[in-house]
Tab-separated table of C-alpha atoms in Angstrom:
chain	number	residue	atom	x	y	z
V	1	UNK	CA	-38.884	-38.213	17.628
V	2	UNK	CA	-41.951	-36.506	16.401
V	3	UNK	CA	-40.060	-33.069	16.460
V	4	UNK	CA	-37.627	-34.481	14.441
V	5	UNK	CA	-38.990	-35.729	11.802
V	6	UNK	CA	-40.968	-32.696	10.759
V	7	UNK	CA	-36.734	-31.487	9.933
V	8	UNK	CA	-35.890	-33.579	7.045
V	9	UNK	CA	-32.943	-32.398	6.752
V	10	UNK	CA	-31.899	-34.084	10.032
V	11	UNK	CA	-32.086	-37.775	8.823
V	12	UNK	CA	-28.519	-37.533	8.629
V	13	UNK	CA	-28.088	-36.477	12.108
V	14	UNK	CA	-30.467	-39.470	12.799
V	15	UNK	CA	-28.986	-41.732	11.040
V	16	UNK	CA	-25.272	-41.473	12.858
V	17	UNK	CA	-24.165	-44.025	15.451
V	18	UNK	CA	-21.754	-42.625	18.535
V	19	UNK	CA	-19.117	-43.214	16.409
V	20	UNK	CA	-20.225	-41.309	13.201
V	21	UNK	CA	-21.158	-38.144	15.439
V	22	UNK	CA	-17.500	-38.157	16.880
V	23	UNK	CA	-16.027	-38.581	13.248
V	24	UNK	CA	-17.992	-35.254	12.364
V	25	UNK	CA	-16.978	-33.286	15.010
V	26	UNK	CA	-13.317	-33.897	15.386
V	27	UNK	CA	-13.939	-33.291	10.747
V	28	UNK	CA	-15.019	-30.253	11.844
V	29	UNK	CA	-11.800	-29.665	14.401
V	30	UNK	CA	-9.832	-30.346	11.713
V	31	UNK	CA	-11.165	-27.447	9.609
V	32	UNK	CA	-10.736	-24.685	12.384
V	33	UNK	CA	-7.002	-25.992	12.271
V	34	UNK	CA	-6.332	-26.155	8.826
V	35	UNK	CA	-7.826	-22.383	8.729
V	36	UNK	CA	-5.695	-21.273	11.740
V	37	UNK	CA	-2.455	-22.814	9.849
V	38	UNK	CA	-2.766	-21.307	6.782
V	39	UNK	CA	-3.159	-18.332	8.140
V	40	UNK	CA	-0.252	-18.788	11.049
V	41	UNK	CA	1.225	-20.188	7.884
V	42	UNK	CA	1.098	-17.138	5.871
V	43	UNK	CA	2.566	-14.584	8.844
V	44	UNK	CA	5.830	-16.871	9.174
V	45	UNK	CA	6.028	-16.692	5.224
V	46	UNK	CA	5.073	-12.961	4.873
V	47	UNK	CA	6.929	-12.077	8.385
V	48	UNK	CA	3.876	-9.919	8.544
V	49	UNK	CA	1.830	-9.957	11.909
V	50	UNK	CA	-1.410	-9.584	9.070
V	51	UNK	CA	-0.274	-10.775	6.102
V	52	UNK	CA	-3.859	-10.108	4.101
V	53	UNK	CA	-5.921	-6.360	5.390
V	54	UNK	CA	-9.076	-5.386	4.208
V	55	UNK	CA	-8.775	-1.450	3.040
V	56	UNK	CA	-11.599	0.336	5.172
V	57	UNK	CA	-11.112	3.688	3.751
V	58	UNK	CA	-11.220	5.855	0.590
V	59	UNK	CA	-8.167	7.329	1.267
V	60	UNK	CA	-5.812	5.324	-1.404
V	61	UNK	CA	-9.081	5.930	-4.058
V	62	UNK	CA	-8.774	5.135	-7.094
V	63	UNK	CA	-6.480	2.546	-6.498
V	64	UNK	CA	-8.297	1.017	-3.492
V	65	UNK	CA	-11.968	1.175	-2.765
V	66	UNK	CA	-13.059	-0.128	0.650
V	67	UNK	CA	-13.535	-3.898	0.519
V	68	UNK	CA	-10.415	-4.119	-1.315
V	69	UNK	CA	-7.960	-7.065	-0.402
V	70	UNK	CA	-4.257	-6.360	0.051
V	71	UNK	CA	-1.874	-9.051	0.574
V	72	UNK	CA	1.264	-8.143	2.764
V	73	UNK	CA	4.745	-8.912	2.867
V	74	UNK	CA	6.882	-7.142	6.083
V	75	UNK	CA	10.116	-8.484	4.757
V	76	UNK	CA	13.064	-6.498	7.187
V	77	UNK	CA	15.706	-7.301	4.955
V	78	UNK	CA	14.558	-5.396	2.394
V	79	UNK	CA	14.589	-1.573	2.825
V	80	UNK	CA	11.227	1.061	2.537
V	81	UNK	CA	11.502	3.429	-0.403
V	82	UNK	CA	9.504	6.172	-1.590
V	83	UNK	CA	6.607	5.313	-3.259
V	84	UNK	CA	5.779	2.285	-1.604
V	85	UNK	CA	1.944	1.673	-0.344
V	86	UNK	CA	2.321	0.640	3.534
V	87	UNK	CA	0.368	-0.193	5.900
V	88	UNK	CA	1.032	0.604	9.650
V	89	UNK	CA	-0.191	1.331	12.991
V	90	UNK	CA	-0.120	4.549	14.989
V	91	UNK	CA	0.460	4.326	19.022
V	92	UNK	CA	-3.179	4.344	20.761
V	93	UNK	CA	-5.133	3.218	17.303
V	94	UNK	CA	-6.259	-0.156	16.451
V	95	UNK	CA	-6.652	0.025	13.229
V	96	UNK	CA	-4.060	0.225	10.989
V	97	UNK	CA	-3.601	2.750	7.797
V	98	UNK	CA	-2.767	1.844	4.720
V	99	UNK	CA	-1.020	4.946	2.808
V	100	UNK	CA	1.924	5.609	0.113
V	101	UNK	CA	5.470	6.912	1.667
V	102	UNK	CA	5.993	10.114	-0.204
V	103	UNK	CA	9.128	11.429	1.944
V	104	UNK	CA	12.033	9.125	3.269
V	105	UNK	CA	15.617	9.936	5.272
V	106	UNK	CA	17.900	7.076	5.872
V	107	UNK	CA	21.162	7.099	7.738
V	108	UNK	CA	24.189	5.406	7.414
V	109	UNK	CA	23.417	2.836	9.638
V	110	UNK	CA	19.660	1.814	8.270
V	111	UNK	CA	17.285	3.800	10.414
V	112	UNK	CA	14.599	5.543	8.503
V	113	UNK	CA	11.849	7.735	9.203
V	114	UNK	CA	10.026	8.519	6.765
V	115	UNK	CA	6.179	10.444	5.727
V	116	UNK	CA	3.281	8.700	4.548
V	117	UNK	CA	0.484	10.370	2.369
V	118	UNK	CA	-2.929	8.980	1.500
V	119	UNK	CA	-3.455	9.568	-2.604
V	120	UNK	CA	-6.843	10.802	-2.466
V	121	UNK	CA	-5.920	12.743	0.777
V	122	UNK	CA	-4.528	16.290	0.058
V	123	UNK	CA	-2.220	16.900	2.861
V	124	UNK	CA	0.374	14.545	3.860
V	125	UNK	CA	-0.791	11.954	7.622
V	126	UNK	CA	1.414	14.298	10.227
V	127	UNK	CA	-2.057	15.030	11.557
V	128	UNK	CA	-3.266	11.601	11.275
V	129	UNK	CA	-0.136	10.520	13.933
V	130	UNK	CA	0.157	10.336	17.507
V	131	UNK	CA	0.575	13.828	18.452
V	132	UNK	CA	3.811	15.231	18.840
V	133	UNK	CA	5.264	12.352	16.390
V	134	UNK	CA	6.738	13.529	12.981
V	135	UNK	CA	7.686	10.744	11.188
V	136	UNK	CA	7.087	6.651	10.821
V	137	UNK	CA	9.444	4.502	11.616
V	138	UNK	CA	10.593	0.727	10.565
V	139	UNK	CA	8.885	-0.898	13.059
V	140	UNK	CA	5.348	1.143	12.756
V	141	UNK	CA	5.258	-0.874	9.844
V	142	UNK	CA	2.759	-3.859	9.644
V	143	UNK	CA	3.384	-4.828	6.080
V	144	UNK	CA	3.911	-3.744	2.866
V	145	UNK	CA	1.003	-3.793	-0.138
V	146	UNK	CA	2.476	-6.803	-2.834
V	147	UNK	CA	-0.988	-7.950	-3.997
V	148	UNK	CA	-3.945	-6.486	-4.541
V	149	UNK	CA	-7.702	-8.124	-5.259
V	150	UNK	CA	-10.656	-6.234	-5.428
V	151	UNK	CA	-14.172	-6.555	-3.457
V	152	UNK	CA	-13.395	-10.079	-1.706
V	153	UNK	CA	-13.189	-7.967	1.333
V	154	UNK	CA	-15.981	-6.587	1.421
V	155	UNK	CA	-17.607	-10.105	3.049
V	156	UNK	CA	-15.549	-8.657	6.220
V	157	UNK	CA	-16.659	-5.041	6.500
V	158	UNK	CA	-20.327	-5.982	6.259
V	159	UNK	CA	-19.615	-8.626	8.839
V	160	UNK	CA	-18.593	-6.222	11.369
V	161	UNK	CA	-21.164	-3.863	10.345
V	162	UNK	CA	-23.805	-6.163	11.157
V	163	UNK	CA	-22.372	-9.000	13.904
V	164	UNK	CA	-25.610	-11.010	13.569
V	165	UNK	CA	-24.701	-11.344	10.271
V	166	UNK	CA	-21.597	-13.003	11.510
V	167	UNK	CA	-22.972	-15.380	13.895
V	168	UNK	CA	-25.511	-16.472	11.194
V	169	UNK	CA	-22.872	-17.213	8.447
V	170	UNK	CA	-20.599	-18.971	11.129
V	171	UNK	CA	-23.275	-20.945	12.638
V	172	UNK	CA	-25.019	-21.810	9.535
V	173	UNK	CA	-21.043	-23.317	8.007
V	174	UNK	CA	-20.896	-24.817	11.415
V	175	UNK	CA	-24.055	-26.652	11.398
V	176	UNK	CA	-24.086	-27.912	7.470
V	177	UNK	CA	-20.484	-29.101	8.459
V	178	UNK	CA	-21.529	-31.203	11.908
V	179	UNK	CA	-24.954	-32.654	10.370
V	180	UNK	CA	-23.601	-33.484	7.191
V	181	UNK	CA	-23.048	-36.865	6.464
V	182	UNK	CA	-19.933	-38.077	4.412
V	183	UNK	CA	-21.395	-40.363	1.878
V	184	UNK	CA	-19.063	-43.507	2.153
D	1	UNK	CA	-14.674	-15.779	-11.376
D	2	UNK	CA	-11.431	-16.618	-9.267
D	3	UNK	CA	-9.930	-18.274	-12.059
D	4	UNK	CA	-10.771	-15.839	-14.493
D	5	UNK	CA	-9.336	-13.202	-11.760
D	6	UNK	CA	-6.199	-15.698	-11.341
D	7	UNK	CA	-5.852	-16.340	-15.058
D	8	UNK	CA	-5.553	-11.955	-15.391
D	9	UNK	CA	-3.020	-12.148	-12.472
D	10	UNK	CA	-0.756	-14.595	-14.692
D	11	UNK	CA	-1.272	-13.327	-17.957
D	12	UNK	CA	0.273	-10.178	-17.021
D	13	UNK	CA	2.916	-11.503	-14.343
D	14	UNK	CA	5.798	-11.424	-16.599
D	15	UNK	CA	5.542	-7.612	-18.017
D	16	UNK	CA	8.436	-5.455	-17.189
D	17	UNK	CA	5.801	-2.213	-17.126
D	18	UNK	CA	9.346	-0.218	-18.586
D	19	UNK	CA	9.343	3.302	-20.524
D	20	UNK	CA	11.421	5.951	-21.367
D	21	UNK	CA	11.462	9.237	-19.483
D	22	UNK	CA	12.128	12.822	-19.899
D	23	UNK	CA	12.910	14.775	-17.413
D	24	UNK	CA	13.914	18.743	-18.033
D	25	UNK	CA	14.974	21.438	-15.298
D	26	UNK	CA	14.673	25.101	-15.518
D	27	UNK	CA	16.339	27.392	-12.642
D	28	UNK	CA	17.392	26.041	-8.982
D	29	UNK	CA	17.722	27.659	-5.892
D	30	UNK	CA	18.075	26.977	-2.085
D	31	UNK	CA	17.120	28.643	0.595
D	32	UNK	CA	17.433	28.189	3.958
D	33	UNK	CA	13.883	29.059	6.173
D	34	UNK	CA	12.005	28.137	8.978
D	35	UNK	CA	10.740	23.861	8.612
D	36	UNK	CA	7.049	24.981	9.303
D	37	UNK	CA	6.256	20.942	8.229
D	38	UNK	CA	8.095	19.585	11.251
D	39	UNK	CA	9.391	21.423	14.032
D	40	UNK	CA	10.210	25.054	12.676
D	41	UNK	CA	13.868	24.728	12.942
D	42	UNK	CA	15.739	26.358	9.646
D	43	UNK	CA	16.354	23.793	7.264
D	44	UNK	CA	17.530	24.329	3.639
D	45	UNK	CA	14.624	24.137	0.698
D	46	UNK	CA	15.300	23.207	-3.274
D	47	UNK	CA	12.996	25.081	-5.057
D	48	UNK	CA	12.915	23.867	-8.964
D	49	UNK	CA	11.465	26.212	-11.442
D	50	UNK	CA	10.279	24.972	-15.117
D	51	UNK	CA	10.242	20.786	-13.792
D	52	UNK	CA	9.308	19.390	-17.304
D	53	UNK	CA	8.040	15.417	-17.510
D	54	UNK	CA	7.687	13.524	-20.828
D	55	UNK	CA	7.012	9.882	-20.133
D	56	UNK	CA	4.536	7.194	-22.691
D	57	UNK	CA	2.924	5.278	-20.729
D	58	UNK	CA	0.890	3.376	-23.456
D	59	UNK	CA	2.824	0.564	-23.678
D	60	UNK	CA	2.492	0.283	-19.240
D	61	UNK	CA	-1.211	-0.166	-19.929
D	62	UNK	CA	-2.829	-3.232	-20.590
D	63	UNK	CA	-5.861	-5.358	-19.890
D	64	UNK	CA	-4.595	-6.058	-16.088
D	65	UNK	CA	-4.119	-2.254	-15.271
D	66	UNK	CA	-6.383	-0.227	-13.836
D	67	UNK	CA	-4.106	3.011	-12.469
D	68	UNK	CA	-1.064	4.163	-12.677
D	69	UNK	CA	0.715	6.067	-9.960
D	70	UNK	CA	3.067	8.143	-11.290
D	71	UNK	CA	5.588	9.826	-8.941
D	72	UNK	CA	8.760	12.193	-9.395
D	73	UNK	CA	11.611	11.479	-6.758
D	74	UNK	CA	14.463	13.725	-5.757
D	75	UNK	CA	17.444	11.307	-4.426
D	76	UNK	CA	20.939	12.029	-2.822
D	77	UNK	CA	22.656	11.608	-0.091
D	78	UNK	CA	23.873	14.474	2.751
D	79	UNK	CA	25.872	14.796	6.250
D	80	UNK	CA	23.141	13.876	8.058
D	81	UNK	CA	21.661	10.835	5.973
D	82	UNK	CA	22.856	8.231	3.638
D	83	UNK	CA	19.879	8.330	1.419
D	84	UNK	CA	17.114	10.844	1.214
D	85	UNK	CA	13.820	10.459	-1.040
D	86	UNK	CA	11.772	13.140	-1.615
D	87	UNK	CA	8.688	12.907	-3.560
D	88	UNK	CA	8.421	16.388	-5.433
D	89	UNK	CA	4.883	15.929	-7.332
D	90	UNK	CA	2.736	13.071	-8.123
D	91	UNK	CA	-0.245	12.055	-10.632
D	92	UNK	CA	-2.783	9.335	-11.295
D	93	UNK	CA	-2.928	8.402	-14.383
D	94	UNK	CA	-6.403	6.525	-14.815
D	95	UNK	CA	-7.236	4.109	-18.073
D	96	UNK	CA	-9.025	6.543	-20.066
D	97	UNK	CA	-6.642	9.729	-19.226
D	98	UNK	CA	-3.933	10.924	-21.700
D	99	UNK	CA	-1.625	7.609	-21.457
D	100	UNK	CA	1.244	10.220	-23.540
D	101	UNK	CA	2.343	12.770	-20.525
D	102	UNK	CA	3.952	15.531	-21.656
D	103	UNK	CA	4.315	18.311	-19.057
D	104	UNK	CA	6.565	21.352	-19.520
D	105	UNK	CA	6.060	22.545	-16.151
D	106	UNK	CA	4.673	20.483	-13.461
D	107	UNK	CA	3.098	22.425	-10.251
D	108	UNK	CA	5.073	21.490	-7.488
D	109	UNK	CA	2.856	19.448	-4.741
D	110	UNK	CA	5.374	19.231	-1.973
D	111	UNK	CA	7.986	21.479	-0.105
D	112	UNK	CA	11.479	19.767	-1.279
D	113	UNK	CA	12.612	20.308	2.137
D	114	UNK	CA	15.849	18.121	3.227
D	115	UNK	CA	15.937	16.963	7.038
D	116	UNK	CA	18.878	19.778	8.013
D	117	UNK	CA	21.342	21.518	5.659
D	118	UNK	CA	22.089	18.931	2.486
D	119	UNK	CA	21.388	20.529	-0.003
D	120	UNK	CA	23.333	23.810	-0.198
D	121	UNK	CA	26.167	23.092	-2.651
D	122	UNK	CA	24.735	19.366	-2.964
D	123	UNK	CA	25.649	18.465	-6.556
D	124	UNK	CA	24.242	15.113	-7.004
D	125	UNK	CA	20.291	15.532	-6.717
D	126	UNK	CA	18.849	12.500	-8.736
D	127	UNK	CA	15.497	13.159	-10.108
D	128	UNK	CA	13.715	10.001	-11.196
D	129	UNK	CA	10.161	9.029	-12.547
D	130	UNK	CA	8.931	6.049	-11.232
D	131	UNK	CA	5.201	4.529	-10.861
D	132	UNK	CA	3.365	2.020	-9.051
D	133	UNK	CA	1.072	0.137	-11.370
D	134	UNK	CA	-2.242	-0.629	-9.781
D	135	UNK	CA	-3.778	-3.801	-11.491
D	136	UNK	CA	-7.539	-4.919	-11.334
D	137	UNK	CA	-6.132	-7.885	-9.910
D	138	UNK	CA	-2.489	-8.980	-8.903
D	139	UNK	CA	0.848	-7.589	-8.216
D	140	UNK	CA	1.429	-3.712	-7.590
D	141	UNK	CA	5.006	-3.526	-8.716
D	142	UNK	CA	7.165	-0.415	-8.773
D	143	UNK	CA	9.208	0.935	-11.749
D	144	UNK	CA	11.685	2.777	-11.744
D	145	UNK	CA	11.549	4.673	-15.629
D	146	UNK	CA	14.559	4.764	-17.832
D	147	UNK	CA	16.427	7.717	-17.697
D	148	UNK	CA	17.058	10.636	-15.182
D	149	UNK	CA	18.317	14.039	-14.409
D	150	UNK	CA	20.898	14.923	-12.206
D	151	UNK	CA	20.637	18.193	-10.688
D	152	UNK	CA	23.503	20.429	-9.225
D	153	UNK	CA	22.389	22.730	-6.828
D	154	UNK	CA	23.761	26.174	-5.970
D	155	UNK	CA	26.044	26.516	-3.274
D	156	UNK	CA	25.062	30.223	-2.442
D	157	UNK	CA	21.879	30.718	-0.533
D	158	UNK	CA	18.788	32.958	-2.450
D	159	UNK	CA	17.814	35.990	-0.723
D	160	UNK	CA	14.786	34.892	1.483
D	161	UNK	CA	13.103	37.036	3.941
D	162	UNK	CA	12.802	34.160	6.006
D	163	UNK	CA	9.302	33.195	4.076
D	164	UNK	CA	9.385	30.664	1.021
């Protein structure tokens, strides 16, 4: 017990019975689920695989800056038109692009394709797609820019920057969570 | 902060972001060359001298708007496709730019190319200002501004040595 006690902060941890140290972990469960809902929550709302993206580029400046927070909608009842800000994914690329549509042809029956263009790019993406592919199509489409908040994001670009930061923020949450003791 | 950030979001949810808009037209013509954007195949091309744009946006701006994205559409429907959009020139209009545009003759940023021959003869062109309003926090909404031009285009082909 020596050890211990030089770690004040662990008279809580101390302190618990069997029973408390249970109660804290399954607290703790219970916030890894609630996260996990909300956000499995959000992509049956949104019907957007990633209903919030993090711009990564300067491509949409000065609208977006990287960091930015964009919150998605991928309603398919409701048509793409020209001028809209999507975001979507190109064949053999993770990471999805989030650019205005600045050309659109739609036939009779629905189908579009259409051309996406960055704002603060000068030429239009055809050489940003797979090669060989002209246009975009409806189901390239991840989602559709509705909401917009600036900087929040930028929590996640310097976490995958830096991973240790990552682990440190996580395990540090995880920690104060398990040791601390609900005052009841 | 968040509430303060929320609070902006709200106090400008209800604004229509509406304004009048003037668009003028000059000389038309359509040719029919090479598609050297896609896949080279001859496709007809609008070309629109003299494209004038009067628009206020003053009364768009307020305390929750950061940018706006202005954009000029052509619309209409051919053979081939129901509905065609085709942005024909864009701006950003930033907070502490000229909020009263007034442009007699805009310089065209993209090729009005349509996907095969709808335009020759096509007599319902739609041109429309819209813009995208880019908050410092919230919605990005689209508007559509009051009042368009509707463009009849030649039915006759411009001499073109097969170059634009």
């Amino acid at each position: 017990m020596k050890v211990l006690e030089q770690f004040e902060f662990l008279d809580d941890v101390r302190r618990m019975d069997a029973r408390q140290v249970i109660y804290q972990f399954l607290n703790f469960c219970m916030i890894v689920a609630s996260a996990l809902m909300i956000w499995k929550g959000l992509m049956v709302i949104t019907e957007s695989e990633s209903p919030i993206v993090v711009v990564l580029s300067g491509s949409m400046e000065p609208a977006f800056y990287r960091g930015d927070l964009l919150l998605l909608t991928n309603h398919h009842d409701e048509p793409i038109r020209a001028g809209e800000i999507v975001v979507f994914k190109i064949k053999g690329r993770d990471i999805p692009i989030v650019h205005r549509v600045i050309k659109l042809h739609e036939k009779e029956d629905g189908t579009t394709k259409f051309l996406t263009k960055g704002d603060n790019n000068r030429v239009d993406d055809r050489g940003l797609y797979a090669p060989g592919q002209l246009w975009l199509k409806r189901e390239d489409v991840v989602g559709r820019a509705r909401g917009f908040l600036p900087y929040v994001g930028i929590v996640t670009i310097l976490m995958n920057d830096y991973p240790q930061l990552k682990y440190a923020v996580l395990g540090c949450l995880g920690i104060y969570v398990l040791i601390h003791r609900e005052t009841n | 902060m968040a509430v303060l950030t929320f609070m902006c979001f709200l106090s400008t949810y209800y604004n229509d972001d509406l304004a009048d808009v003037n668009i003028k037209v000059g000389s038309v013509q359509v040719k029919n060359v090479a598609d050297f954007t896609t896949t080279r195949e001859r496709k007809d091309l609008a070309i629109i001298n003299n494209l004038g744009v009067k628009v206020d946006l003053s009364q768009v701006f307020n305390w929750n708007v950061k940018e706006i994205f202005l954009y000029l559409t052509a619309e209409y429907s051919s053979d081939v496709n129901a509905l065609n959009q085709v942005v024909l020139w864009d701006k950003i209009v930033m907070r502490e730019d000229a909020q009263r545009i007034d442009i007699p003759s805009v310089d065209p940023e993209y090729y009005f190319f349509d996907d095969s021959k709808g335009l020759i003869g096509n007599e319902n062109v739609t041109l429309t200002l819209s813009w995208n309003v880019i908050p410092n926090a919230g919605r990005l909404p689209r508007v559509q501004g009051l009042g368009s031009t509707t463009v009849k285009l030649p039915s006759t082909y411009a001499h073109s040595s097969g170059r634009i």
